[in-house]
Coordinates of N, CA and C and ligand atoms in Angstrom, one line a residue:
X1 N 122.5 116.7 128.7 CA 123.3 115.0 129.4 C 124.1 114.7 128.8
X2 N 125.3 113.7 129.5 CA 126.4 113.2 129.1 C 127.1 112.7 128.8
X3 N 128.0 111.6 128.3 CA 127.5 110.3 128.3 C 127.5 109.8 129.6
X4 N 127.0 108.4 129.4 CA 127.1 107.8 131.0 C 127.4 106.2 130.1
X5 N 128.2 105.4 130.6 CA 129.7 104.4 130.4 C 129.4 103.3 131.5
X6 N 128.2 102.6 131.1 CA 127.8 101.4 132.0 C 129.2 100.3 131.7
X7 N 130.5 100.1 132.8 CA 130.8 98.6 132.7 C 131.0 97.9 133.2
X8 N 130.8 97.0 131.8 CA 130.0 95.5 131.9 C 130.7 94.6 131.5
X9 N 130.7 93.3 132.4 CA 131.2 92.1 131.5 C 130.7 91.1 133.1
X10 N 129.6 90.2 132.5 CA 129.8 88.4 132.9 C 131.0 88.2 133.9
X11 N 131.7 88.0 133.6 CA 133.5 87.5 133.7 C 133.0 87.7 134.9
X12 N 133.9 87.2 136.1 CA 133.9 87.4 137.3 C 135.6 87.7 137.4
X13 N 136.2 89.4 137.7 CA 137.5 89.6 137.9 C 138.3 90.0 136.4
X14 N 137.5 90.2 135.7 CA 138.2 91.2 134.1 C 138.9 92.5 135.0
X15 N 138.5 93.1 135.7 CA 138.8 94.4 135.5 C 138.4 95.5 136.0
X16 N 136.3 95.1 135.7 CA 135.2 96.7 135.6 C 135.9 97.3 136.4
X17 N 136.1 96.5 138.3 CA 135.4 98.1 138.8 C 136.9 98.5 138.4
X18 N 138.1 98.2 138.5 CA 139.3 99.0 138.1 C 139.5 100.4 137.0
X19 N 138.4 99.6 136.4 CA 138.5 100.4 134.3 C 137.4 101.4 135.3
X20 N 136.9 101.2 135.9 CA 135.7 102.2 136.0 C 136.4 103.5 137.3
X21 N 137.1 102.7 138.3 CA 137.2 103.5 138.9 C 138.4 104.7 138.8
X22 N 139.6 103.8 137.9 CA 141.0 104.7 136.9 C 140.2 105.5 136.2
X23 N 139.0 105.0 135.2 CA 138.7 106.3 134.0 C 137.7 107.6 134.3
X24 N 137.2 107.5 136.0 CA 136.1 108.4 136.2 C 137.6 108.8 137.8
X25 N 137.7 108.0 137.5 CA 139.2 109.5 138.1 C 139.9 110.4 137.1
X26 N 141.0 109.1 136.2 CA 140.4 110.6 135.6 C 140.5 111.0 134.8
X27 N 139.1 111.1 134.6 CA 138.5 111.8 133.5 C 137.9 113.0 134.2
X28 N 137.3 113.1 135.0 CA 137.7 113.7 136.2 C 138.7 114.8 136.4
X29 N 139.8 114.8 136.5 CA 141.3 115.2 136.2 C 140.6 115.9 135.0
X30 N 140.6 115.7 134.3 CA 140.8 115.7 132.8 C 139.7 117.7 133.1
X31 N 139.4 117.6 133.7 CA 138.2 119.3 133.9 C 136.5 118.6 134.2
X32 N 135.9 117.4 133.6 CA 134.9 116.5 133.2 C 134.3 115.8 135.3
X33 N 132.8 116.3 134.9 CA 132.3 116.6 136.0 C 131.8 115.6 135.6
X34 N 132.4 114.4 136.8 CA 131.8 112.4 136.8 C 131.7 111.7 137.5
X35 N 130.6 111.6 137.5 CA 130.3 110.6 138.8 C 130.4 109.0 138.6
X36 N 130.4 109.0 139.7 CA 130.9 107.4 139.7 C 130.1 106.3 140.7
X37 N 128.9 105.1 140.2 CA 127.8 104.5 140.4 C 128.5 103.3 140.4
X38 N 128.3 102.6 141.8 CA 128.4 101.5 142.6 C 127.1 100.5 142.4
X39 N 127.4 99.9 141.7 CA 125.8 98.6 141.6 C 125.7 98.0 141.6
X40 N 127.2 97.0 141.9 CA 128.2 96.0 142.6 C 127.3 95.8 143.9
X41 N 127.0 95.1 145.0 CA 126.7 94.7 146.1 C 128.1 94.3 146.5
X42 N 129.4 94.0 146.4 CA 130.7 93.6 146.4 C 131.3 95.3 146.5
X43 N 131.1 96.2 145.9 CA 131.2 97.2 146.6 C 132.5 97.6 146.4
X44 N 133.0 97.3 146.0 CA 134.6 97.5 145.5 C 135.2 98.8 144.8
X45 N 134.2 99.3 144.0 CA 134.1 100.7 143.7 C 134.2 101.8 145.0
X46 N 133.3 101.4 145.5 CA 133.3 102.4 147.1 C 134.4 102.2 147.9
X47 N 134.9 101.0 148.1 CA 136.0 101.0 149.3 C 137.0 101.3 148.2
X48 N 136.6 101.4 147.4 CA 138.8 101.6 146.5 C 138.3 103.0 146.4
X49 N 137.7 103.2 146.2 CA 138.8 105.1 147.0 C 137.8 105.5 148.1
X50 N 138.3 104.7 148.7 CA 138.6 105.4 150.0 C 136.9 105.6 150.7
X51 N 136.1 105.0 149.9 CA 134.3 105.2 151.4 C 133.7 104.1 151.5
X52 N 133.2 104.6 152.3 CA 132.2 103.3 152.8 C 131.1 103.4 152.5
X53 N 130.9 101.3 152.4 CA 129.4 101.3 151.5 C 127.8 102.0 152.2
X54 N 126.7 102.3 151.6 CA 125.2 103.6 152.7 C 125.2 102.3 153.2
X55 N 124.2 101.6 154.1 CA 123.1 101.0 154.8 C 122.1 100.1 154.1
X56 N 121.8 101.4 153.8 CA 121.2 101.2 152.1 C 120.5 101.7 150.9
X57 N 120.7 100.5 149.9 CA 121.0 100.9 148.8 C 119.8 102.7 148.2
X58 N 121.4 103.4 147.8 CA 120.8 104.6 148.0 C 119.6 104.4 146.5
X59 N 119.5 104.0 145.5 CA 118.3 103.3 144.5 C 117.4 102.9 144.8
X60 N 117.2 101.8 146.6 CA 116.0 101.8 146.8 C 115.0 102.6 147.0
X61 N 116.5 102.9 148.6 CA 114.9 104.2 149.2 C 114.9 106.0 148.7
X62 N 115.1 105.7 147.7 CA 113.7 106.4 146.3 C 113.9 108.0 146.9
X63 N 115.2 107.9 147.8 CA 114.7 109.6 148.1 C 115.9 110.7 146.8
X64 N 116.3 111.8 146.9 CA 116.5 112.9 145.8 C 118.3 112.0 145.8
X65 N 118.4 111.6 144.5 CA 119.8 110.4 144.8 C 121.3 112.2 145.2
X66 N 120.9 113.2 145.0 CA 122.0 114.2 145.1 C 121.7 114.1 146.6
X67 N 120.8 113.5 148.0 CA 121.3 113.5 149.1 C 122.4 112.0 149.3
X68 N 123.1 111.5 148.0 CA 123.3 110.0 149.1 C 124.8 110.0 148.0
X69 N 125.2 110.9 147.5 CA 126.2 111.3 146.9 C 127.8 111.4 147.7
X70 N 128.4 110.8 147.7 CA 129.3 111.7 148.6 C 130.8 112.0 148.2
X71 N 131.7 112.7 148.0 CA 132.2 113.6 148.3 C 133.2 113.0 147.4
X72 N 134.3 113.2 147.2 CA 135.5 111.9 147.0 C 137.1 113.1 146.9
X73 N 138.1 112.3 146.8 CA 139.1 113.9 147.4 C 139.7 113.4 146.0
X74 N 139.2 113.9 144.6 CA 139.6 113.9 143.0 C 138.2 115.5 143.3
X75 N 139.0 117.1 142.7 CA 137.7 117.6 142.8 C 137.6 117.3 141.3
X76 N 136.1 117.8 140.4 CA 135.0 116.7 139.8 C 134.5 115.5 140.4
X77 N 134.7 114.8 141.0 CA 134.4 113.2 140.8 C 133.5 113.1 142.6
X78 N 132.2 112.5 141.8 CA 131.8 112.3 143.5 C 130.7 110.3 143.1
X79 N 130.7 110.6 144.2 CA 130.9 108.7 143.9 C 128.9 109.2 144.5
X80 N 128.1 107.6 143.8 CA 126.9 106.5 144.7 C 127.8 105.7 145.3
X81 N 127.4 106.0 146.6 CA 128.5 104.8 147.1 C 127.5 103.0 146.1
X82 N 128.0 101.7 146.9 CA 126.9 100.4 146.9 C 126.2 100.6 148.4
X83 N 125.9 99.2 148.1 CA 125.7 98.9 149.6 C 125.1 97.6 149.8
X84 N 125.8 96.3 150.4 CA 126.5 94.8 150.8 C 125.4 94.8 151.3
X85 N 123.7 95.2 151.9 CA 123.0 94.5 152.4 C 121.9 93.1 151.7
X86 N 121.6 91.7 151.4 CA 121.3 91.3 151.5 C 119.9 91.4 150.7
X87 N 118.9 92.8 152.0 CA 117.4 93.1 151.8 C 117.2 93.9 150.2
X88 N 118.1 94.6 150.2 CA 118.8 95.9 149.2 C 119.2 95.0 147.7
X89 N 119.9 94.0 148.1 CA 120.2 93.5 147.0 C 119.7 93.7 145.4
X90 N 118.6 92.2 146.9 CA 117.5 92.0 146.7 C 116.7 92.9 145.7
X91 N 115.9 93.5 146.3 CA 115.3 94.6 146.5 C 115.2 95.7 144.7
X92 N 116.6 95.6 144.6 CA 116.8 96.7 143.3 C 117.5 95.0 142.1
X93 N 116.8 93.6 142.9 CA 117.3 92.6 141.3 C 115.5 92.5 141.6
X94 N 115.3 93.6 140.4 CA 113.6 93.6 140.8 C 112.6 92.9 140.0
X95 N 111.8 92.7 140.0 CA 111.3 91.1 138.9 C 109.9 91.6 137.5
X96 N 110.3 92.6 138.5 CA 108.5 93.2 137.0 C 109.1 94.7 136.1
X97 N 108.3 94.0 135.0 CA 108.6 95.4 134.3 C 108.9 96.8 134.5
X98 N 108.1 97.4 135.6 CA 107.5 98.2 135.8 C 108.6 98.5 136.8
X99 N 108.3 97.9 137.6 CA 109.9 98.6 139.3 C 111.0 98.5 137.7
X100 N 111.8 97.7 136.9 CA 112.5 98.5 136.2 C 113.0 99.2 135.9
X101 N 111.7 99.6 135.6 CA 111.5 101.0 134.2 C 111.9 102.6 135.9
X102 N 110.9 102.4 137.1 CA 111.2 103.4 137.7 C 112.4 103.2 138.3
X103 N 113.6 102.2 138.2 CA 114.8 102.3 138.8 C 115.5 102.6 137.5
X104 N 115.0 102.7 136.3 CA 115.6 102.8 135.2 C 115.6 104.6 135.4
X105 N 113.9 105.3 135.5 CA 113.9 106.5 135.5 C 114.7 107.6 136.9
X106 N 114.3 106.8 137.7 CA 115.2 107.3 139.3 C 116.6 107.3 139.1
X107 N 117.3 106.5 138.3 CA 118.7 106.6 138.3 C 118.8 107.7 137.3
X108 N 117.9 107.5 136.1 CA 119.0 108.1 135.1 C 118.0 110.3 134.9
X109 N 116.9 109.9 136.0 CA 117.2 111.8 136.3 C 118.3 112.2 136.7
X110 N 118.7 111.6 137.9 CA 120.0 112.4 139.0 C 120.8 111.3 137.8
X111 N 121.4 111.9 136.4 CA 122.7 111.7 135.9 C 122.7 113.3 135.3
X112 N 122.0 113.6 135.4 CA 121.7 114.8 134.1 C 122.7 116.0 134.6
X113 N 123.5 115.6 135.7 CA 124.4 116.8 135.9 C 125.4 117.2 134.8
X114 N 126.4 116.3 134.8 CA 128.1 115.4 134.7 C 127.7 115.6 133.3
X115 N 129.1 115.9 132.7 CA 129.6 115.2 131.7 C 129.7 114.5 131.6
X116 N 130.1 113.0 132.5 CA 130.4 111.4 132.8 C 129.3 110.4 133.4
X117 N 129.4 109.6 133.5 CA 128.4 108.9 134.6 C 129.3 107.8 134.5
X118 N 130.2 106.5 134.9 CA 130.2 105.5 134.7 C 129.6 105.0 135.6
X119 N 128.8 103.4 135.5 CA 128.2 102.6 135.8 C 129.7 101.2 136.4
X120 N 129.9 100.8 137.9 CA 130.1 99.7 137.6 C 129.6 98.6 137.8
X121 N 129.3 97.9 137.6 CA 128.8 96.6 137.7 C 129.0 95.3 137.8
X122 N 127.8 94.6 138.6 CA 128.5 93.1 139.3 C 128.8 92.3 138.0
X123 N 129.1 91.3 138.6 CA 129.5 90.6 137.2 C 128.9 89.3 137.2
X124 N 127.9 89.5 136.3 CA 126.6 89.1 136.1 C 125.7 89.5 134.9
X125 N 124.7 88.8 134.3 CA 123.6 89.0 133.2 C 122.4 89.9 133.6
X126 N 121.8 89.6 135.6 CA 121.4 90.6 135.7 C 120.4 91.0 135.1
X127 N 119.4 91.4 136.4 CA 118.7 92.9 136.8 C 119.4 93.3 136.4
X128 N 120.7 94.2 137.5 CA 120.6 95.6 137.8 C 122.3 96.0 137.2
X129 N 122.8 94.4 136.8 CA 123.1 95.3 135.1 C 122.6 95.6 133.3
X130 N 121.3 94.9 133.8 CA 120.9 95.0 133.0 C 119.8 96.5 133.2
X131 N 119.7 96.5 134.6 CA 119.4 98.6 134.3 C 120.3 99.7 134.2
X132 N 121.6 99.1 135.0 CA 122.4 99.8 133.5 C 122.1 100.4 132.6
X133 N 122.9 99.1 131.5 CA 122.8 98.9 130.3 C 121.5 99.2 130.0
X134 N 120.7 99.8 129.6 CA 119.6 100.5 129.9 C 119.4 102.3 129.4
X135 N 119.6 101.9 131.1 CA 120.0 103.3 131.0 C 121.3 103.8 130.5
X136 N 122.1 104.3 129.9 CA 123.4 104.3 129.8 C 123.6 104.1 128.3
X137 N 124.3 105.5 127.7 CA 124.4 105.3 126.5 C 125.5 104.4 125.9
X138 N 126.4 104.5 126.3 CA 127.6 103.6 126.3 C 127.7 101.9 127.0
X139 N 128.5 101.3 126.2 CA 129.0 100.0 127.5 C 130.5 99.8 126.6
X140 N 131.0 99.5 128.2 CA 132.4 99.3 128.5 C 132.3 97.9 128.3
X141 N 132.9 97.5 128.2 CA 133.1 95.8 127.4 C 135.3 95.8 128.5
X142 N 135.1 95.6 129.7 CA 137.0 95.0 130.2 C 136.9 93.5 129.6
X143 N 138.3 92.6 129.2 CA 138.7 91.8 128.8 C 140.0 91.3 129.0
X144 N 140.2 89.6 129.4 CA 141.5 89.6 130.3 C 141.9 89.2 129.0
X145 N 142.9 89.2 128.7 CA 143.2 88.5 126.9 C 143.4 86.9 127.9
X146 N 143.2 85.7 127.4 CA 142.7 84.8 128.3 C 142.1 84.1 127.2
X147 N 142.0 82.2 127.3 CA 141.4 81.6 126.1 C 140.0 81.2 125.9
X148 N 139.0 82.2 127.7 CA 138.2 82.0 126.9 C 137.3 83.7 126.8
X149 N 138.3 84.5 126.7 CA 137.6 85.8 126.6 C 136.8 86.0 125.7
X150 N 136.0 85.2 124.3 CA 135.7 85.5 123.3 C 134.8 85.2 123.8
X151 N 134.0 83.6 124.2 CA 132.9 83.3 124.8 C 132.3 83.5 125.0
X152 N 132.9 84.3 126.7 CA 132.2 85.6 127.5 C 131.2 86.3 126.8
X153 N 132.4 87.2 125.9 CA 132.6 88.5 124.9 C 130.5 88.4 123.9
X154 N 130.1 87.1 123.2 CA 129.5 86.9 122.2 C 128.3 86.9 123.6
X155 N 128.3 86.3 124.8 CA 126.6 86.2 125.8 C 127.1 87.5 125.4
X156 N 127.7 88.4 126.5 CA 127.3 89.8 127.1 C 126.9 90.2 125.6
X157 N 127.6 90.0 124.3 CA 126.8 91.5 122.9 C 125.1 90.9 122.8
X158 N 125.2 90.1 123.3 CA 123.4 89.0 122.7 C 122.2 89.7 123.3
X159 N 123.1 90.0 124.8 CA 122.5 90.9 125.9 C 121.6 92.4 125.9
X160 N 123.8 92.8 125.6 CA 122.8 94.3 124.6 C 122.3 94.2 123.5
X161 N 122.0 93.4 123.1 CA 121.0 93.3 121.7 C 120.7 93.6 122.0
X162 N 119.4 92.9 122.7 CA 118.7 92.6 123.5 C 117.7 93.8 124.1
X163 N 118.8 94.1 125.3 CA 118.9 95.8 126.0 C 118.1 96.7 124.7
X164 N 119.5 97.2 123.6 CA 119.3 97.9 122.8 C 117.7 97.7 122.4
X165 N 117.2 96.0 121.7 CA 116.4 96.1 120.8 C 114.3 96.6 121.7
X166 N 114.6 96.8 123.0 CA 113.9 97.5 123.8 C 113.9 98.6 124.6
X167 N 114.5 99.6 124.1 CA 114.8 100.2 124.5 C 116.8 101.9 124.1
X168 N 115.9 101.0 122.4 CA 116.3 102.0 121.4 C 117.1 103.0 121.1
X169 N 116.8 103.9 122.6 CA 116.9 105.3 122.5 C 118.4 105.2 121.6
X170 N 119.5 105.2 122.9 CA 120.3 105.6 122.1 C 121.7 105.1 123.4
X171 N 122.4 103.4 122.8 CA 122.6 102.9 123.7 C 123.9 102.0 122.3
X172 N 124.8 102.1 122.8 CA 125.8 102.4 121.2 C 127.3 101.3 122.4
X173 N 127.7 100.4 120.8 CA 128.8 100.3 121.6 C 130.5 100.9 122.6
X174 N 130.6 101.2 123.3 CA 131.7 102.3 124.2 C 133.0 102.4 123.7
X175 N 133.1 100.2 123.9 CA 134.3 99.6 123.4 C 134.7 98.7 124.6
X176 N 135.3 97.7 123.4 CA 136.7 97.1 124.0 C 137.5 97.1 124.4
X177 N 138.1 96.7 126.4 CA 139.8 97.3 126.4 C 140.2 96.0 127.2
X178 N 141.2 95.6 126.8 CA 141.8 95.0 127.0 C 142.5 95.0 127.9
X179 N 142.6 94.1 129.5 CA 143.5 94.3 130.7 C 144.3 92.7 130.9
X180 N 144.6 93.9 131.7 CA 145.8 92.4 132.7 C 146.5 92.4 131.2
X181 N 146.7 92.7 130.7 CA 147.3 92.9 129.4 C 149.3 92.1 129.9
X182 N 149.1 90.9 129.8 CA 151.4 90.8 129.7 C 151.7 90.5 128.0
X183 N 152.6 90.7 128.3 CA 153.7 91.0 126.3 C 153.8 90.0 127.0
X184 N 154.5 88.9 127.8 CA 155.6 87.8 127.5 C 154.6 87.0 127.5
X185 N 153.1 87.1 127.2 CA 152.6 85.8 126.8 C 152.3 86.1 125.5
X186 N 152.4 84.6 124.9 CA 151.8 84.7 123.6 C 151.1 84.5 123.1
X187 N 149.9 84.6 124.4 CA 148.1 84.0 124.0 C 148.1 85.5 124.0
X188 N 148.9 86.1 124.5 CA 148.4 87.1 124.8 C 148.0 87.7 123.9
X189 N 149.3 88.3 123.1 CA 149.1 88.8 121.5 C 148.1 87.6 120.9
X190 N 147.5 86.3 120.9 CA 146.5 85.8 120.5 C 145.5 86.1 120.2
X191 N 145.6 86.9 122.0 CA 143.0 86.7 121.6 C 143.5 88.5 121.1
X192 N 144.7 89.5 121.5 CA 145.0 90.3 120.7 C 144.0 90.9 119.1
X193 N 145.3 89.8 118.8 CA 144.5 89.4 117.1 C 143.4 88.7 116.9
X194 N 142.7 88.4 118.0 CA 141.7 87.3 117.6 C 140.5 88.0 118.1
X195 N 140.0 89.3 118.4 CA 139.6 89.9 119.3 C 139.4 91.0 118.2
X196 N 140.4 91.3 117.5 CA 141.3 93.3 116.8 C 140.4 92.8 115.2
X197 N 140.5 91.7 115.1 CA 139.8 91.0 114.2 C 139.4 91.2 113.8
X198 N 138.2 90.5 115.1 CA 136.6 90.4 114.4 C 135.4 91.5 115.0
X199 N 136.9 92.4 115.9 CA 135.4 93.7 116.3 C 135.9 94.6 115.9
X200 N 137.1 94.9 115.1 CA 138.3 96.4 114.9 C 138.5 97.3 115.7
X201 N 137.6 99.0 114.9 CA 138.0 99.5 115.4 C 136.9 100.0 117.0
X202 N 136.0 99.1 117.7 CA 135.6 99.0 118.9 C 136.9 98.3 120.0
X203 N 137.7 98.2 119.3 CA 138.6 98.0 120.9 C 138.9 99.2 120.5
X204 N 139.6 99.7 122.3 CA 140.3 100.3 122.0 C 141.7 100.2 122.1
X205 N 142.5 101.3 121.0 CA 144.5 101.1 120.9 C 144.9 101.0 122.0
X206 N 144.5 101.2 123.4 CA 145.3 101.4 124.9 C 144.8 99.8 125.3
X207 N 146.1 99.1 125.4 CA 145.9 98.5 126.3 C 146.1 98.6 127.6
X208 N 144.9 97.6 128.8 CA 145.9 98.0 130.3 C 147.1 97.1 130.5
X209 N 147.8 97.6 131.0 CA 148.8 96.2 131.7 C 149.2 95.8 132.3
X210 N 149.3 94.1 132.8 CA 149.2 94.0 134.1 C 150.6 94.8 134.6
X211 N 149.8 94.7 136.4 CA 151.3 95.9 136.6 C 150.7 95.9 138.2
X212 N 151.6 95.7 139.1 CA 151.6 95.0 140.6 C 150.3 97.3 141.1
X213 N 150.7 98.0 141.3 CA 150.7 100.1 141.0 C 149.2 100.1 141.2
X214 N 148.0 98.2 140.0 CA 147.2 99.1 139.8 C 146.4 98.1 140.7
X215 N 146.7 97.3 140.7 CA 146.1 96.2 142.3 C 146.6 96.7 143.7
X216 N 147.3 97.4 143.9 CA 147.4 97.8 144.9 C 146.5 99.9 145.5
X217 N 147.2 100.0 144.6 CA 147.0 100.7 144.8 C 145.1 101.3 145.7
X218 N 143.9 100.4 145.7 CA 142.7 100.5 145.9 C 142.9 99.6 147.4
X219 N 143.7 99.2 147.5 CA 144.1 99.4 149.2 C 144.5 100.6 150.0
X220 N 144.9 101.4 149.4 CA 144.9 102.7 149.9 C 144.0 104.0 149.6
X221 N 142.8 102.7 148.9 CA 141.7 104.4 149.0 C 142.4 104.8 147.4
X222 N 143.1 104.9 146.3 CA 143.1 105.7 146.0 C 143.6 104.3 144.2
X223 N 142.8 106.0 143.1 CA 143.3 105.1 142.0 C 145.2 104.9 141.7
X224 N 145.6 104.8 141.0 CA 146.5 104.2 140.4 C 146.8 105.0 139.7
X225 N 146.7 106.3 139.2 CA 147.5 107.7 138.5 C 148.0 108.1 140.6
X226 N 147.0 108.5 141.1 CA 147.4 109.0 143.0 C 148.4 108.6 143.5
X227 N 148.4 106.8 142.8 CA 148.8 106.3 143.9 C 151.0 105.9 144.1
X228 N 151.0 105.9 142.1 CA 152.1 105.7 141.3 C 151.9 106.1 140.3
X229 N 151.9 107.5 140.2 CA 152.3 108.4 139.0 C 152.9 108.0 137.6
X230 N 154.4 106.6 138.0 CA 154.8 107.2 136.8 C 154.8 105.4 136.3
X231 N 153.9 104.1 136.9 CA 154.0 103.9 136.5 C 152.9 103.0 135.0
X232 N 153.6 101.8 134.6 CA 152.7 101.4 134.0 C 151.0 101.6 133.9
X233 N 150.8 100.9 134.4 CA 149.3 101.3 134.5 C 148.6 102.4 134.4
X234 N 149.4 103.0 135.2 CA 148.9 105.3 135.4 C 149.8 105.6 133.3
X235 N 149.8 105.3 132.9 CA 150.2 105.8 131.5 C 149.0 105.1 131.0
X236 N 148.8 104.4 131.4 CA 148.0 102.8 130.1 C 146.1 104.0 130.5
X237 N 146.1 104.1 131.4 CA 144.3 104.3 132.1 C 144.5 106.0 132.2
X238 N 145.1 106.7 131.6 CA 145.6 108.3 130.6 C 145.7 108.4 130.0
X239 N 145.8 107.3 129.0 CA 145.2 107.4 127.2 C 144.0 106.6 127.1
X240 N 144.0 105.8 128.4 CA 142.7 105.1 127.8 C 141.7 106.9 128.3
X241 N 141.8 107.2 129.2 CA 140.7 108.6 129.6 C 141.2 109.3 127.8
X242 N 142.0 109.8 127.5 CA 142.9 110.4 126.5 C 141.0 109.8 124.8
X243 N 141.3 108.6 125.0 CA 141.2 107.6 123.7 C 138.7 107.6 124.0
X244 N 138.7 108.3 125.6 CA 137.3 107.4 126.0 C 137.0 109.3 125.2
X245 N 137.9 110.3 126.1 CA 137.4 111.0 125.8 C 137.2 112.2 124.2
X246 N 138.2 111.1 122.3 CA 138.5 112.2 121.9 C 136.8 111.0 120.9
X247 N 136.3 109.9 121.5 CA 134.5 109.6 120.8 C 133.7 110.2 120.6
Ligands
ATP1 N1 146.0 95.8 135.2 C1 145.5 95.5 136.0 N2 146.6 94.9 137.0 C2 147.6 94.0 138.1 N3 146.0 93.6 138.5 C3 145.2 94.2 138.0 C4 145.1 94.8 137.2 N4 143.1 95.1 137.0 C5 142.7 94.9 137.9 N5 143.5 93.8 138.9 C6 143.6 93.0 140.1 O1 142.6 92.2 139.3 C7 141.2 92.4 140.6 C8 140.4 91.5 139.5 O2 139.9 93.4 138.9 P1 138.6 94.0 139.7 O3 138.5 93.8 140.6 O4 139.0 94.9 138.9 O5 138.4 93.3 138.6 P2 136.2 93.3 138.4 O6 135.9 92.1 137.0 O7 135.6 94.0 138.7 O8 135.6 91.9 139.1 P3 134.3 91.5 139.9 O9 133.7 91.0 138.7 O10 134.2 90.0 141.2 O11 133.7 92.7 140.0 C9 141.1 92.9 141.6 O12 142.3 91.9 142.9 C10 142.4 94.2 140.8 O13 143.4 94.4 141.9
MG2 MG1 133.9 94.1 140.5

């Protein structure tokens, strides 16, 4: 069984999907069998790889996961697409612990064939994110270097701690990632220093710079490495891959 990284932060627009997609592509390019799971009804990870969301969510249908997997343009990378329809999102926002356990087992049983599974979560700490956390071996939290970054983290960490208590098996903090890093701003350096001071080694050495190539790539259905290999964002995501592989 490989590593299952849940990319989560209840704050919207901090770079979860961008990180899940680029890390998944980078790990697959380095030869790891990789699966990207889109658990967000916005389906940004699915469309960002140039794929179409599923009409029913593969996890709600409860058929074998492999029937729902899509090949991607990157060898070694498969995608479990997201789904936008309201009914399926409701069904996934399962209410009872036994339903949650069924979904968790179903998801977990489909993940054994991979070296890496990356789960892109919606911007909330609801059932979807909790289910993803309960299946995961690590949680990776992207944060933007801005004033409220630390406050959001505290709530997120409390939920991770609750999941760790209920499912003590194996969830660990995979790391905190500084995204949309703008070297020219004092605030960036202040938040960077504060986060590293507080969280120490679990903060990735590599920050992801704010780079227009990173934001353009999904509109071409590509990772930033395929869209603009020489861009700063590309190099940063490759360095992040190396750090994840070293862990
Ligand atoms: N390093 C970067 N440089 C420039 N733009 C970026 C960078 N990372 C992400 N973006 C852009 O910022 C926006 C938010 O990023 P993204 O969708 O990855 O965040 P998210 O946390 O998944 O959002 P949501 O909470 O809505 O799911 C997107 O338009 C994305 O293209
Ligand atoms: Mg997203």
